mmCIF file of C-alpha atoms and ligand atoms in Angstrom:
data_model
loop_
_atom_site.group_PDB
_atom_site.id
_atom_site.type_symbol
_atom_site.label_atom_id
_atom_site.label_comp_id
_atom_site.label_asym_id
_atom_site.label_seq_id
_atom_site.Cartn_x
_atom_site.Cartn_y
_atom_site.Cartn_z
ATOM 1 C CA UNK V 1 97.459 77.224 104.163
ATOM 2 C CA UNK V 2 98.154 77.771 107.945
ATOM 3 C CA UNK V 3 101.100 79.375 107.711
ATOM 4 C CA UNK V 4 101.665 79.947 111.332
ATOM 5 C CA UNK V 5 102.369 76.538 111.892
ATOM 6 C CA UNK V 6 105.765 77.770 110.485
ATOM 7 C CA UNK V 7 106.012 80.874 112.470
ATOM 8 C CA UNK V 8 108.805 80.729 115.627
ATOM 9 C CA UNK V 9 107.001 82.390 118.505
ATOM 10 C CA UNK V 10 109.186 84.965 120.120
ATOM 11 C CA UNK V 11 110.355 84.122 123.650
ATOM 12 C CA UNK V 12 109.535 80.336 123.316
ATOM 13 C CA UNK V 13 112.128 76.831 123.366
ATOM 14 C CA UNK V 14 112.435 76.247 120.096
ATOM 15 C CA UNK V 15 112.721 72.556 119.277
ATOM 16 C CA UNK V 16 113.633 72.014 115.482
ATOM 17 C CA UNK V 17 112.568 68.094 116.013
ATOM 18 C CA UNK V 18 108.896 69.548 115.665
ATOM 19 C CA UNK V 19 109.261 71.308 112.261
ATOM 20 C CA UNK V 20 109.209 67.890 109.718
ATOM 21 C CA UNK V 21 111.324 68.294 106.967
ATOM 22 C CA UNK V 22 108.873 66.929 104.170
ATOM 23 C CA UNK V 23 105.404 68.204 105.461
ATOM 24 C CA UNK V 24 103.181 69.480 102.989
ATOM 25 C CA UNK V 25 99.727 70.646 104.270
ATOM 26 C CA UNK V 26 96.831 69.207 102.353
ATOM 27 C CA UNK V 27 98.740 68.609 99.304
ATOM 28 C CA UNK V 28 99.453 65.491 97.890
ATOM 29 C CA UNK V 29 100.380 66.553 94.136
ATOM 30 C CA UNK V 30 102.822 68.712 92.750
ATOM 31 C CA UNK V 31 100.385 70.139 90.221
ATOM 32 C CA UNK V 32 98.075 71.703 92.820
ATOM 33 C CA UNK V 33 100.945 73.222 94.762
ATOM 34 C CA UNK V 34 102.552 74.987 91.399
ATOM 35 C CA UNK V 35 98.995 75.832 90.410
ATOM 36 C CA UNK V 36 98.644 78.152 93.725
ATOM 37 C CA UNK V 37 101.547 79.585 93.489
ATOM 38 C CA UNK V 38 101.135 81.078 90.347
ATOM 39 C CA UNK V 39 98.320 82.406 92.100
ATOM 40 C CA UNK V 40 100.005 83.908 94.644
ATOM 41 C CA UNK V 41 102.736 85.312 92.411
ATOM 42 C CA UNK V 42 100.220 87.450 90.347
ATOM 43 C CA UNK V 43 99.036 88.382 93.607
ATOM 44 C CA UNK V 44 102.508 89.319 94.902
ATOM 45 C CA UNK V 45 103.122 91.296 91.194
ATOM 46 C CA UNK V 46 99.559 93.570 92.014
ATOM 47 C CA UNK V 47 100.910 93.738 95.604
ATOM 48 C CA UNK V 48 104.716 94.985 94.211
ATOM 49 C CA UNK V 49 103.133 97.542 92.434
ATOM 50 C CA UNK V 50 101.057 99.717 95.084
ATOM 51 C CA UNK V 51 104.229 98.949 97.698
ATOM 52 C CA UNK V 52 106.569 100.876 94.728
ATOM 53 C CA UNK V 53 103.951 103.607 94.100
ATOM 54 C CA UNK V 54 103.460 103.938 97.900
ATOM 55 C CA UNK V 55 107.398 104.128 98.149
ATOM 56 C CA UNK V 56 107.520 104.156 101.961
ATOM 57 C CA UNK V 57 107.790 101.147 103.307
ATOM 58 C CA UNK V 58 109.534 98.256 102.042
ATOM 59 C CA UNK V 59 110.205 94.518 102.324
ATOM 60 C CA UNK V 60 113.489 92.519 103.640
ATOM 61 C CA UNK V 61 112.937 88.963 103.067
ATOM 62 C CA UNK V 62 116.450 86.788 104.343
ATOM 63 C CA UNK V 63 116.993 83.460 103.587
ATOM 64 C CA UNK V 64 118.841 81.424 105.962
ATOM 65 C CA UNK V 65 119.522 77.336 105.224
ATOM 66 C CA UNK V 66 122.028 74.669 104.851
ATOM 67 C CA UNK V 67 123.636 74.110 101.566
ATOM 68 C CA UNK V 68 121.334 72.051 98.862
ATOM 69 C CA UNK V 69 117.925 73.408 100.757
ATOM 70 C CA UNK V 70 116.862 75.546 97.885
ATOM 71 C CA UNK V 71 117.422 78.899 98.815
ATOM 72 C CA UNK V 72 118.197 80.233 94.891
ATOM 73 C CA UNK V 73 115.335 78.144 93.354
ATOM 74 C CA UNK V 74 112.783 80.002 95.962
ATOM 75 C CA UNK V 75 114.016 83.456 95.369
ATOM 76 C CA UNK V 76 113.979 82.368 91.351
ATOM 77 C CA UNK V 77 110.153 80.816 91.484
ATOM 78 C CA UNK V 78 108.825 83.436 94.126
ATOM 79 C CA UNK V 79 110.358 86.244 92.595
ATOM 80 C CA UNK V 80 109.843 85.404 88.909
ATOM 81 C CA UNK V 81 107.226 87.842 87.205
ATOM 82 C CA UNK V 82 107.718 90.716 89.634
ATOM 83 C CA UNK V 83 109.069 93.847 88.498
ATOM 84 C CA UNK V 84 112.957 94.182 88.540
ATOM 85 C CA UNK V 85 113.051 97.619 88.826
ATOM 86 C CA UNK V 86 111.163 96.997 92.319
ATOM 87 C CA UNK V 87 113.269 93.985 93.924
ATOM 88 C CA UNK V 88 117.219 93.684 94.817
ATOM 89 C CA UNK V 89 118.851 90.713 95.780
ATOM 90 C CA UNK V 90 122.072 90.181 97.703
ATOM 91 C CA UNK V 91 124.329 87.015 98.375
ATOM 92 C CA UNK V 92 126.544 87.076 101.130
ATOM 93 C CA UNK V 93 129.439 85.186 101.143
ATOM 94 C CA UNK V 94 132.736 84.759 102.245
ATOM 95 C CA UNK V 95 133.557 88.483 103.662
ATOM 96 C CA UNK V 96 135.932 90.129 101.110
ATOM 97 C CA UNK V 97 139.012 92.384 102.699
ATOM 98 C CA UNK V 98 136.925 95.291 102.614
ATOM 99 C CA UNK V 99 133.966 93.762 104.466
ATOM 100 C CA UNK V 100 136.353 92.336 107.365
ATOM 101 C CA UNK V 101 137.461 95.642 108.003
ATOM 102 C CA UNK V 102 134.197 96.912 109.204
ATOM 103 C CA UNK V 103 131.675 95.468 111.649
ATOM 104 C CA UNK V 104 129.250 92.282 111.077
ATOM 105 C CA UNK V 105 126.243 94.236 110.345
ATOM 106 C CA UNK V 106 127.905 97.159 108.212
ATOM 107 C CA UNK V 107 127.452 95.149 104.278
ATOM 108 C CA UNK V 108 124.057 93.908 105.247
ATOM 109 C CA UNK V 109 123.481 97.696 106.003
ATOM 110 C CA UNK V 110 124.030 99.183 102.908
ATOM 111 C CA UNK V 111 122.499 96.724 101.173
ATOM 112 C CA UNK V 112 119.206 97.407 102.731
ATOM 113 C CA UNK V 113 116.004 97.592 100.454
ATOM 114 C CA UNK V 114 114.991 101.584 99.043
ATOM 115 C CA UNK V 115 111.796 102.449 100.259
ATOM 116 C CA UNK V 116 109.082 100.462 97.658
ATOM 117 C CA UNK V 117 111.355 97.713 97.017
ATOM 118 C CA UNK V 118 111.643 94.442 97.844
ATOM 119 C CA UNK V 119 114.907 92.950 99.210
ATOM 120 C CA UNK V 120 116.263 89.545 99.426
ATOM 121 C CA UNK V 121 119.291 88.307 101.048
ATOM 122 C CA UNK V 122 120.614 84.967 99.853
ATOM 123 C CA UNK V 123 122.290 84.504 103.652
ATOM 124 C CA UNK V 124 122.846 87.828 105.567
ATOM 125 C CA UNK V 125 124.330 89.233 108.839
ATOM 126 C CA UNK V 126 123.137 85.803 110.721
ATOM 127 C CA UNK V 127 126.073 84.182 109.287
ATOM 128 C CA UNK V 128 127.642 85.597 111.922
ATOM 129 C CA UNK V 129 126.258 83.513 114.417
ATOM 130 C CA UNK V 130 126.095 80.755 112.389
ATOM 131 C CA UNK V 131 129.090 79.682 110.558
ATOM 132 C CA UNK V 132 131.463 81.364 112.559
ATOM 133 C CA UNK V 133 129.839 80.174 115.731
ATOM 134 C CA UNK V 134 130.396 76.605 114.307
ATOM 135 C CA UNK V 135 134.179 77.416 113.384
ATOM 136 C CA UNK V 136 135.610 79.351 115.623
ATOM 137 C CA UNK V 137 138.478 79.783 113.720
ATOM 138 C CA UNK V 138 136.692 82.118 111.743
ATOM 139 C CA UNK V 139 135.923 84.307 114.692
ATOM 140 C CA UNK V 140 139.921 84.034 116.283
ATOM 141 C CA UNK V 141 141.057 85.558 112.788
ATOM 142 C CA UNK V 142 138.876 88.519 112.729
ATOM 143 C CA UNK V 143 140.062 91.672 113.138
ATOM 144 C CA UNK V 144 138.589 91.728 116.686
ATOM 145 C CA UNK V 145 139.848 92.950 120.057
ATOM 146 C CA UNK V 146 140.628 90.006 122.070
ATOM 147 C CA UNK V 147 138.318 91.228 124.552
ATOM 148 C CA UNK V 148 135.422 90.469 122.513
ATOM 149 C CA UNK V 149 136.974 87.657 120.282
ATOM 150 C CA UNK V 150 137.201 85.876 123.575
ATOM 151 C CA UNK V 151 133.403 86.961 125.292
ATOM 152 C CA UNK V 152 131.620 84.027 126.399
ATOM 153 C CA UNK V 153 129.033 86.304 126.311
ATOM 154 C CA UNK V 154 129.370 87.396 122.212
ATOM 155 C CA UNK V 155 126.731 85.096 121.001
ATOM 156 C CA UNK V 156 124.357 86.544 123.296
ATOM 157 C CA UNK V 157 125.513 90.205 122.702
ATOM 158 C CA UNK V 158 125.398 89.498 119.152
ATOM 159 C CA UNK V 159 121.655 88.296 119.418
ATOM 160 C CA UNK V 160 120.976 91.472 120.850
ATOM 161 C CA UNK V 161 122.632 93.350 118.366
ATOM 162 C CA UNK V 162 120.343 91.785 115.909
ATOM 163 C CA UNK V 163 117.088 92.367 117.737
ATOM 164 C CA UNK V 164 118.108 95.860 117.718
ATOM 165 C CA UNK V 165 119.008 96.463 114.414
ATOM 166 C CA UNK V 166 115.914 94.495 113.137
ATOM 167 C CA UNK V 167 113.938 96.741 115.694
ATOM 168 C CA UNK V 168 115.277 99.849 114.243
ATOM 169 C CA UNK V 169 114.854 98.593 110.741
ATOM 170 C CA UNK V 170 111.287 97.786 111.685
ATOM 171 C CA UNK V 171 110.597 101.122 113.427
ATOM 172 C CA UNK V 172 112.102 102.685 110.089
ATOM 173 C CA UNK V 173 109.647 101.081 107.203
ATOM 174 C CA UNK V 174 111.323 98.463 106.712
ATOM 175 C CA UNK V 175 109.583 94.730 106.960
ATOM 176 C CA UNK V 176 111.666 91.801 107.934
ATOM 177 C CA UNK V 177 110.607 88.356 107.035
ATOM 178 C CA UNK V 178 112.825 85.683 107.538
ATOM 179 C CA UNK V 179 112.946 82.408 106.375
ATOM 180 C CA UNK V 180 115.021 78.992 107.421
ATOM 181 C CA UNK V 181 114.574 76.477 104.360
ATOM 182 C CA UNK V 182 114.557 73.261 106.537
ATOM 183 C CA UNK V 183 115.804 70.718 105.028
ATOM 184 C CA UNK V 184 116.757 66.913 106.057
ATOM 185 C CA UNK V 185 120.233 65.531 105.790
ATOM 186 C CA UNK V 186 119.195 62.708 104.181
ATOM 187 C CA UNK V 187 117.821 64.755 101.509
ATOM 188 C CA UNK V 188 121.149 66.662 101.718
ATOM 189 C CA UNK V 189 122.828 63.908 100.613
ATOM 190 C CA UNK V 190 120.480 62.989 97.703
ATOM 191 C CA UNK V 191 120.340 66.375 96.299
ATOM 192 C CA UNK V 192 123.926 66.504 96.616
ATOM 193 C CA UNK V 193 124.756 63.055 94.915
ATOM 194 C CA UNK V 194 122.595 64.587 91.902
ATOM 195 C CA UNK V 195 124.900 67.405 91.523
ATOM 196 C CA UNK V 196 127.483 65.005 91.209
ATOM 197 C CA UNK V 197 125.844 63.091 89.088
ATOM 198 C CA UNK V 198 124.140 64.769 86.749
ATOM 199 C CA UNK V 199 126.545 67.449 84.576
ATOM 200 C CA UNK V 200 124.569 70.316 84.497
ATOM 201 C CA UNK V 201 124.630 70.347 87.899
ATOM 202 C CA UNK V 202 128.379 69.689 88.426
ATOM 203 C CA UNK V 203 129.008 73.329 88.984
ATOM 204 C CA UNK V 204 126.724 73.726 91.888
ATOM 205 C CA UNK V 205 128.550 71.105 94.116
ATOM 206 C CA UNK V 206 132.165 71.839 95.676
ATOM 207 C CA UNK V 207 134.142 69.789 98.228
ATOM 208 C CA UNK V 208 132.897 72.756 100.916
ATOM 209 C CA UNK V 209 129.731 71.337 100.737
ATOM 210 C CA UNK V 210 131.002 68.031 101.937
ATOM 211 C CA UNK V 211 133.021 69.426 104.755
ATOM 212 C CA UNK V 212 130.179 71.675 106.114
ATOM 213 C CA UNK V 213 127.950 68.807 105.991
ATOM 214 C CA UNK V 214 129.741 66.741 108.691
ATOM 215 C CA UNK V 215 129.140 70.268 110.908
ATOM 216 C CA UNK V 216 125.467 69.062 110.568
ATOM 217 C CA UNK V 217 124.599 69.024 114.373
ATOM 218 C CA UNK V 218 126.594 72.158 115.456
ATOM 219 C CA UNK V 219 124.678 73.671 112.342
ATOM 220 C CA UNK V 220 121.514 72.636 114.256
ATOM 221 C CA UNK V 221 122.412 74.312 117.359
ATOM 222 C CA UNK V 222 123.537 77.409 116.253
ATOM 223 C CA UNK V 223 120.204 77.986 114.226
ATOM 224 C CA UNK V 224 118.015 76.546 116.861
ATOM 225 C CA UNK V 225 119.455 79.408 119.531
ATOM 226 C CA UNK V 226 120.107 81.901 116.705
ATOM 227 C CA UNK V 227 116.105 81.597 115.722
ATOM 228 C CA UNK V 228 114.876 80.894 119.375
ATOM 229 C CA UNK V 229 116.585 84.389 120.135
ATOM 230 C CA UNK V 230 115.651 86.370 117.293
ATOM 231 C CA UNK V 231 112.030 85.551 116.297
ATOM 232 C CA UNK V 232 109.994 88.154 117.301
ATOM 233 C CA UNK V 233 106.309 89.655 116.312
ATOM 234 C CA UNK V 234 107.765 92.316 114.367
ATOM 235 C CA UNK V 235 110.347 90.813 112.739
ATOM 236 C CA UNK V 236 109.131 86.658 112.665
ATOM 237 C CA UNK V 237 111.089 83.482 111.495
ATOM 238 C CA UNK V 238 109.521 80.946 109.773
ATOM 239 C CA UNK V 239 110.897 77.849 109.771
ATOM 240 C CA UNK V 240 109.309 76.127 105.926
ATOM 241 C CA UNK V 241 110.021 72.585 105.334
ATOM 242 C CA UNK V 242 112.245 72.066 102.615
ATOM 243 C CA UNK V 243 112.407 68.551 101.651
ATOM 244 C CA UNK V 244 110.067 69.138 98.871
ATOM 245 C CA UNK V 245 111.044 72.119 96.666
ATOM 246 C CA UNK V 246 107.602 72.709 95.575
ATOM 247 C CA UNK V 247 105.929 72.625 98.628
ATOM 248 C CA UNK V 248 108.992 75.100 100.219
ATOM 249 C CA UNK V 249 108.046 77.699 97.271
ATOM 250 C CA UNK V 250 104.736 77.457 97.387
ATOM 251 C CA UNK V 251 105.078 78.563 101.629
ATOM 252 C CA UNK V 252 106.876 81.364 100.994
ATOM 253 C CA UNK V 253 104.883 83.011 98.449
ATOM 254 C CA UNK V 254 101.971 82.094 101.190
ATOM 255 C CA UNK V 255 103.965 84.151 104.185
ATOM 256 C CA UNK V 256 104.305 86.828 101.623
ATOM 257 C CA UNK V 257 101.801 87.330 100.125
ATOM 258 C CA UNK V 258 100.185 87.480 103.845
ATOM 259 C CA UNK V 259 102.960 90.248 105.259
ATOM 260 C CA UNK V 260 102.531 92.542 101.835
ATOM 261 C CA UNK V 261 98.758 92.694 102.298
ATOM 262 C CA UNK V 262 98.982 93.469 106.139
ATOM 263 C CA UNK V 263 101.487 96.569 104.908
ATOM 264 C CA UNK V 264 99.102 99.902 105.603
ATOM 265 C CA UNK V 265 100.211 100.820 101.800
ATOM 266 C CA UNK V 266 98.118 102.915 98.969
ATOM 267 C CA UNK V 267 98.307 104.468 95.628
ATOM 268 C CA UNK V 268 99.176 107.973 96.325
ATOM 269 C CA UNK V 269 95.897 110.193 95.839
ATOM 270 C CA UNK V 270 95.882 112.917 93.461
ATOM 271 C CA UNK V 271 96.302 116.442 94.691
ATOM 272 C CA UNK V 272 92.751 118.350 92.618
ATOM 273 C CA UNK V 273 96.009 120.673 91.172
ATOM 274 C CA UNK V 274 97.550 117.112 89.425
ATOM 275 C CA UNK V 275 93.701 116.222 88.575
ATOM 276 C CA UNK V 276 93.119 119.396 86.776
ATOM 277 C CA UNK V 277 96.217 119.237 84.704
ATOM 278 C CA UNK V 278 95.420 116.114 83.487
ATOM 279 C CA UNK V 279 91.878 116.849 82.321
ATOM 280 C CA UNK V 280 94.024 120.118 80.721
ATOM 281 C CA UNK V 281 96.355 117.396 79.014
ATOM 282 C CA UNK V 282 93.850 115.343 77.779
ATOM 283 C CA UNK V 283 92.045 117.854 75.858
ATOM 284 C CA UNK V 284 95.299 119.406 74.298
ATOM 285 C CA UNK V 285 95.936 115.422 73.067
ATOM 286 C CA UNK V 286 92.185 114.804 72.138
ATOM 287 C CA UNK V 287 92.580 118.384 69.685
ATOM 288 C CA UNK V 288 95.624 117.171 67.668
ATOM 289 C CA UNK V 289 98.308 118.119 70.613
HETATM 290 P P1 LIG D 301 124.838 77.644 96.941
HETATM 291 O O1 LIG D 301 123.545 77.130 97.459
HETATM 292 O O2 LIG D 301 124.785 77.979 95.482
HETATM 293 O O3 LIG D 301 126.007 76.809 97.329
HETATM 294 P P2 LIG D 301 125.769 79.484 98.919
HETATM 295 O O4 LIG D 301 124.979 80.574 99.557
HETATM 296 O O5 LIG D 301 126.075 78.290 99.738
HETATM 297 O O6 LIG D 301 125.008 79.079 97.612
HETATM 298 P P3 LIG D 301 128.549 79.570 98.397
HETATM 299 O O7 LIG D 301 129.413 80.467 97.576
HETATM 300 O O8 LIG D 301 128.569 78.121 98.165
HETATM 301 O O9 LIG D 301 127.065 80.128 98.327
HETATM 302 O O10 LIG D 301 128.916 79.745 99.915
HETATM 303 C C1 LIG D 301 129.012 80.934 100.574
HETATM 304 C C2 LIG D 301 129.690 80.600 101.866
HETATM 305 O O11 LIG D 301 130.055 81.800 102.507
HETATM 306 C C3 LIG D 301 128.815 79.820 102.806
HETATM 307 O O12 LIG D 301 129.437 78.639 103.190
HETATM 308 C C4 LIG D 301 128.647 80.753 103.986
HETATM 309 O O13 LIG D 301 128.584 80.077 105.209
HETATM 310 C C5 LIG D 301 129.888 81.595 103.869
HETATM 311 N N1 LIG D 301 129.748 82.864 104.566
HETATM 312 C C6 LIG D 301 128.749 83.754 104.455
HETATM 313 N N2 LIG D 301 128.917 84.770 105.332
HETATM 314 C C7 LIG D 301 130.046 84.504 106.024
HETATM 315 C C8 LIG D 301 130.721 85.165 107.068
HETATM 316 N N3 LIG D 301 130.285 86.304 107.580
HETATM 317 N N4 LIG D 301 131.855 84.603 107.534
HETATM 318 C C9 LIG D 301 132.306 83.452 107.014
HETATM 319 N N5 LIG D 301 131.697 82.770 106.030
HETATM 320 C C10 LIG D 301 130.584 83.285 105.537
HETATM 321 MG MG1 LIG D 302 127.212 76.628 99.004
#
């Protein structure tokens, strides 16, 4: 699969009007799509295991999308079979007392992947442009000077901020892929009408969803700048179609699978000292040890 189709180039317009919601490459069948990415998820598993052994670089992966795109079924399907020990994923919601009374960035900081791990974040620090960009209220409430509450400029600064820290995150070992699960609204509203309608599903669905739906085009702008501004080669966004779930899965495994085997990342070698000791171990085992 051409996979940079989906990659934002840094420094150009970014027009979301040429990213189709439902595309899916040369597939025309589930089957084939769910059959490659099993593929690509015992590739990711052999992959996870020399990045853990390595243990000095490791992977961010964020995912960034409206509600109902299928952010927690990618991270479940991608991310099934891999070690636990070797992946960490983070939610950010709603910023608790304790998070408003530090800067933007500061949760998203600490929750950072260990060197050999992978990361996810289920949103992250570009909520921050995103939702509170589209309410504004959000942003007059924080515990903000009024200097910078009131910046024309703080979008832009804030962009910055986030090329930086990505930069320095990048400069550091740490890999940043990041993903916006593009989905239609009229899919929206079907996928949305099922959680209604089907009971198992109830739970998922909340009268938010409904209110941040009629945002729709102010959601639009605020990713289209907040991508345009922050795709770059080191740290790229990749805008995957998202109408179909398995196609959506399938692409991320793809982009991946692609960054973890472009990671300059080895089993450590053993020191002759460590290769003697285990010949000496062997033989003590082999004699009734
Ligand atoms: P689901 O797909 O299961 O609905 P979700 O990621 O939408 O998952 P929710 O608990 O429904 O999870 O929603 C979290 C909400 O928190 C989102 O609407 C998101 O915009 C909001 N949120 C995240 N970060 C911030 C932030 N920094 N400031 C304000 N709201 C935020
Ligand atoms: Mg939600």
């Amino acid at each position: 699969m051409d996979i940079n189709k989906f990659r934002v180039p840094e420094g150009e317009k970014l027009d979301l009007n040429d990213h189709q919601t439902d595309f899916t490459a040369d597939y025309t069948a589930k089957d084939d799509a769910v059959k490659d990415l099993k593929r690509n998820i015992k590739r990711l598993r052999k992959l996870q295991s020399v990045l853990y052994a390595d243990n000095k670089h490791s992977l961010l992966i964020i995912f960034q999308a409206m509600d109902a795109a299928g952010k927690d079924g990618a991270i479940k399907h991608v991310m099934s079979g891999l070690n636990p020990q070797g992946t960490q994923v983070f939610s950010f919601k709603k910023p608790s007392a304790e998070e408003r009374d530090h800067g933007y960035l500061w949760r998203c900081m600490k929750a950072t992947p260990e060197k050999g791990r992978i990361g996810i974040f289920n949103r992250s620090y570009y909520e921050d442009v995103l939702v509170v960009r589209v309410h504004p209220v959000i942003l007059q409430t924080s515990q903000l000077p009024d200097k910078i509450k009131n910046d024309p400029d703080i979008w832009q600064k804030r962009f910055e901020q986030i090329r930086n820290f990505e930069k320095y995150m990048t400069e550091n070992g740490v890999h940043v892929l990041k993903f916006f699960l593009n989905v239609s609204k009229e899919e929206q509203k079907r996928r949305f009408l099922s959680r209604i309608e089907t009971p198992e599903k109830n739970w998922k669905f909340s009268e938010a969803d409904l209110k941040e739906r009629g945002y729709w085009e102010d959601y639009q702008t605020a990713y289209r700048e907040a991508i345009e501004a922050t795709s770059s080669e080191r740290s790229p966004w990749y805008i995957l179609p998202a109408d179909h779930k398995w196609f959506t899965r399938l692409a991320v495994s793809e982009v991946i699978v692609k960054k973890m085997k472009s990671i300059d990342m080895s089993y450590p070698e053993v020191s002759e000292e460590h290769m003697k000791s285990l010949q000496a171990a062997k033989v003590i085992l082999e004699n009734g040890g």
